[in-house]
XYZ file of C-alpha atoms in Angstrom:
305
model
C -111.149 61.899 61.408
C -109.621 64.726 63.486
C -112.019 67.299 62.057
C -115.036 65.020 62.444
C -114.182 64.112 66.041
C -113.464 67.744 66.935
C -116.847 68.893 65.591
C -118.820 66.395 67.656
C -120.698 68.044 70.518
C -122.050 65.402 72.892
C -120.195 62.170 72.138
C -116.708 63.550 71.543
C -113.991 60.979 72.381
C -111.243 63.234 73.784
C -108.758 60.374 74.171
C -109.176 59.307 70.550
C -108.916 62.910 69.362
C -105.655 63.524 71.262
C -104.206 60.248 69.951
C -105.075 61.221 66.387
C -103.480 64.653 66.854
C -100.335 63.085 68.276
C -100.014 60.653 65.367
C -100.648 63.475 62.927
C -97.599 65.422 64.148
C -95.332 62.384 64.520
C -96.094 60.897 61.088
C -96.249 64.021 58.910
C -93.735 66.537 57.633
C -96.254 68.807 55.879
C -99.021 70.275 58.022
C -102.422 71.770 57.321
C -103.345 75.236 58.548
C -106.789 73.819 59.326
C -105.505 70.995 61.523
C -102.626 72.738 63.335
C -104.845 74.870 65.640
C -107.033 71.870 66.537
C -104.104 69.547 67.248
C -101.957 72.039 69.167
C -104.755 73.105 71.511
C -105.896 69.542 72.291
C -102.386 68.153 72.840
C -101.314 71.045 75.070
C -104.490 70.800 77.119
C -103.870 67.088 77.705
C -100.158 67.611 78.418
C -100.980 70.297 80.970
C -103.600 68.143 82.693
C -101.429 65.039 82.863
C -98.218 66.945 83.518
C -99.099 67.181 87.207
C -99.262 63.377 87.593
C -95.972 61.532 87.961
C -97.383 58.258 86.581
C -98.371 60.013 83.330
C -94.935 61.361 82.418
C -94.335 58.959 79.537
C -97.609 60.099 77.965
C -96.601 63.727 78.462
C -93.245 62.942 76.839
C -94.999 61.685 73.702
C -97.348 64.701 73.626
C -94.464 67.187 73.776
C -92.307 65.160 71.399
C -95.153 65.355 68.886
C -95.413 69.147 69.304
C -91.658 69.544 68.835
C -92.011 68.062 65.333
C -93.841 71.154 64.063
C -91.579 73.065 61.694
C -90.196 76.463 62.693
C -91.546 77.802 59.399
C -95.163 77.219 60.427
C -96.852 80.187 62.108
C -99.083 79.435 65.111
C -101.046 82.114 66.939
C -99.827 82.785 70.486
C -103.278 82.326 71.985
C -103.209 78.662 70.963
C -100.120 77.732 72.955
C -98.249 80.408 74.911
C -99.970 80.284 78.320
C -100.035 76.481 78.324
C -96.402 75.947 77.280
C -95.269 78.578 79.805
C -97.202 76.776 82.558
C -95.636 73.443 81.574
C -92.086 74.869 81.574
C -92.500 76.885 84.787
C -94.104 73.975 86.656
C -91.138 71.799 85.716
C -88.683 74.487 86.804
C -90.301 74.416 90.253
C -91.079 70.695 90.643
C -88.767 68.889 88.145
C -91.632 66.608 87.190
C -90.904 65.886 83.513
C -88.419 63.623 81.751
C -85.403 65.298 80.156
C -86.733 64.542 76.659
C -90.103 66.113 77.575
C -88.440 69.289 78.786
C -86.210 69.551 75.730
C -89.233 69.015 73.457
C -91.239 71.740 75.205
C -88.399 74.208 74.655
C -87.919 73.110 71.045
C -91.588 73.748 70.279
C -91.421 77.234 71.858
C -88.053 78.313 70.420
C -89.211 77.362 66.921
C -92.055 79.871 67.169
C -89.635 82.836 67.494
C -88.930 82.943 63.767
C -92.392 84.392 63.066
C -93.073 85.996 66.438
C -90.299 88.251 67.750
C -92.313 89.155 70.852
C -91.474 85.712 72.251
C -87.824 86.682 72.674
C -88.442 88.499 75.971
C -90.437 85.519 77.286
C -87.749 83.021 76.300
C -84.698 84.989 77.478
C -85.793 86.864 80.605
C -89.049 85.307 81.803
C -88.390 81.595 81.273
C -84.561 81.881 81.409
C -83.755 79.631 78.476
C -79.948 79.978 78.722
C -79.950 78.983 82.402
C -82.262 76.030 81.842
C -80.450 74.807 78.727
C -77.126 75.024 80.609
C -78.536 72.938 83.451
C -79.787 70.282 81.033
C -76.496 70.229 79.109
C -74.532 69.855 82.336
C -76.677 66.827 83.219
C -76.085 65.315 79.773
C -72.324 65.857 80.084
C -72.403 63.647 83.175
C -74.618 60.988 81.535
C -72.973 60.452 78.144
C -70.198 57.862 78.043
C -67.607 59.981 76.238
C -64.925 57.281 76.359
C -66.830 54.731 74.253
C -65.037 54.279 70.940
C -66.753 53.976 67.567
C -66.166 50.225 67.641
C -67.682 49.903 71.105
C -70.719 51.864 70.001
C -71.355 49.492 67.097
C -73.409 52.113 65.309
C -75.734 52.556 68.311
C -76.415 55.901 69.916
C -77.435 56.436 73.535
C -80.724 58.117 74.427
C -78.777 60.905 76.170
C -76.801 61.565 72.989
C -80.050 61.835 71.027
C -81.367 64.398 73.517
C -78.055 66.274 73.320
C -78.191 66.447 69.523
C -81.814 67.646 69.747
C -80.647 70.432 72.101
C -78.165 71.582 69.460
C -80.988 71.904 66.913
C -82.845 74.080 69.414
C -79.721 76.106 70.237
C -79.089 76.759 66.552
C -82.467 78.516 66.266
C -81.968 80.310 69.597
C -78.562 81.745 68.671
C -79.853 82.835 65.277
C -83.160 84.288 66.482
C -82.534 85.837 69.907
C -80.579 89.078 69.823
C -81.002 89.962 73.506
C -78.879 88.211 76.143
C -78.700 88.173 79.908
C -75.954 87.218 82.351
C -76.828 83.525 81.919
C -75.721 83.477 78.267
C -71.979 83.069 78.923
C -72.723 79.983 81.029
C -74.483 78.393 78.043
C -71.539 79.070 75.702
C -69.233 77.600 78.351
C -71.328 74.393 78.380
C -70.967 74.058 74.607
C -67.200 74.424 74.937
C -67.147 71.778 77.675
C -69.178 69.380 75.511
C -66.769 70.014 72.632
C -63.786 69.089 74.794
C -65.517 65.942 76.091
C -66.569 64.852 72.594
C -63.288 65.536 70.800
C -61.982 61.938 70.873
C -64.958 59.694 70.091
C -68.132 61.710 69.315
C -67.585 63.281 65.907
C -71.222 64.258 65.259
C -71.425 66.140 68.546
C -68.086 67.887 67.919
C -69.339 69.135 64.559
C -72.545 70.440 66.145
C -70.447 72.379 68.676
C -68.288 73.887 65.930
C -71.311 74.953 63.882
C -73.195 76.622 66.755
C -74.086 80.106 65.504
C -72.718 82.139 68.439
C -71.345 85.686 68.189
C -67.566 85.991 68.098
C -67.180 87.995 71.311
C -69.254 85.392 73.176
C -67.066 82.633 71.757
C -63.994 84.418 73.072
C -65.486 84.799 76.551
C -66.651 81.184 76.654
C -63.285 79.729 75.605
C -64.507 78.360 72.264
C -61.702 80.019 70.287
C -59.104 78.122 72.338
C -60.935 74.809 71.977
C -61.276 75.103 68.200
C -57.659 76.191 67.838
C -56.491 73.103 69.732
C -58.556 70.963 67.351
C -56.696 72.346 64.340
C -53.366 71.419 65.904
C -54.430 67.833 66.629
C -56.350 67.126 63.387
C -54.887 65.760 60.171
C -54.789 68.219 57.279
C -57.263 66.152 55.239
C -59.548 65.669 58.212
C -63.060 67.088 57.950
C -62.779 68.474 61.476
C -59.715 70.544 60.569
C -61.671 72.095 57.712
C -64.691 72.701 59.950
C -62.421 74.490 62.422
C -60.816 76.526 59.660
C -64.259 77.508 58.397
C -65.130 78.499 61.966
C -62.191 80.943 62.082
C -62.949 82.305 58.641
C -66.550 82.897 59.751
C -65.342 84.621 62.930
C -62.946 86.868 61.052
C -65.566 87.695 58.424
C -68.014 88.740 61.155
C -65.363 90.897 62.782
C -64.715 92.731 59.520
C -68.332 93.876 59.287
C -69.051 97.514 60.086
C -70.660 98.281 63.431
C -73.973 100.103 63.704
C -72.359 102.969 65.615
C -68.987 104.113 66.974
C -69.310 102.160 70.222
C -70.097 98.892 68.429
C -67.248 99.554 65.986
C -64.805 100.038 68.867
C -66.014 96.850 70.563
C -65.674 94.899 67.318
C -62.117 96.186 66.772
C -61.180 95.321 70.362
C -62.527 91.782 69.896
C -60.651 91.444 66.621
C -57.408 92.538 68.315
C -57.876 90.033 71.158
C -58.488 87.236 68.699
C -55.422 88.034 66.572
C -53.247 88.360 69.671
C -54.430 84.982 70.925
C -53.835 83.305 67.581
C -50.336 84.802 67.267
C -49.423 84.039 70.884
C -50.326 80.342 70.570
C -49.065 79.904 67.009
C -52.565 79.084 65.748
C -52.415 81.495 62.835
C -49.714 79.438 61.100
C -51.714 76.242 61.696
C -54.821 77.718 60.096
C -52.925 79.051 57.076
C -51.092 75.727 56.723
C -54.360 73.797 56.814
C -55.844 75.980 54.083
C -52.771 75.708 51.814
C -52.484 71.922 52.114
C -56.217 71.428 51.729
C -56.192 73.435 48.493
C -53.201 71.455 47.175
C -55.012 68.184 47.866
C -58.151 69.479 46.188
C -60.214 69.206 49.397
C -61.251 72.845 49.100
C -61.003 75.254 46.177
C-alpha cells in the first residue's frame, strides 16, 4: 500500500501515506531497504510542517516516536533526514515547542545514525549540543519523577516521565559508545547521571542499573562523581544483592580500562594519573576492602564464578 500510494501522481493521499508509514515503523522490527527511504522522507516532511503548530504537537510526537523505532543497525542516507531533523531540533531549542517525548525521540533517531555515519559526530556534539540538551532534559525529569514512591505504591505501574528517562538512557548508551569527541558540556551530562543515580538509589532499581551501566570513560566518571556514588552503593548493598555485583563489575570495568596502554606518552601519563586518583580514593574511603569482600562472599555463595 505504501509503495502504491507513493507512486501515484495526481490523486496521492498524503495523509493516508504518512499514516501508513507511521504504522509501518511502530508495528515492525524488521525493515525493508525499499520502504525506509519512502517512510522517513514523508514522516519528516510532515513532522517539520506540523512542528510549527502548537495544536499539532501530539501528532508530531507520534511521527518522531515512529522514527525513533528504526534500529541503529539500519543505514539511512543523510540526504533523506539530516536537514529536516536538524531543523526540528534547532527550532525546539529556540521555541521549546515540542513535548519532552518528541524531543527525546528526535535525538534517539539521530544518535542511532552515528553507528554507520561518523560524520554526524561533529553535528551532534558541537552543532546541536547534545550533551547540553540531554542534561537539560534530564534535569527536568529529575524534578518530575516521584523518587519516594515505593515498589508497593507503584503497584507495577511506571510513570510517563520514567519511561522517557529510560529511553534517554538507551540514547546515552549509543552516544557514549559512538562519540569520541567531547566539549565542555560533557561533564555536566555525567553529573546529571550521577544525580539521577543518587535519587533512584532507594526505590527505582531499573534506573539505578541503567546509571551503573552507562558506558562513560573512567576519567569522566571521576570528574562527575560517579566513582563516589557507586562506592557508596557497595557499602549499603547486601552481598547477595544484584546491585552490589553491578557496582563491583563497574569497578572491575574501570580498572580494566585503566590498565590498557595509551596511544602515546601523554595519554599513558593521563591514564596512570587517573588510576592513581582512583586507587587513592578507594583506599582513603575504605572502598577497596568492600569491593574485595563483595567478590569473595559472592564467589563463596556461588553468585559469581
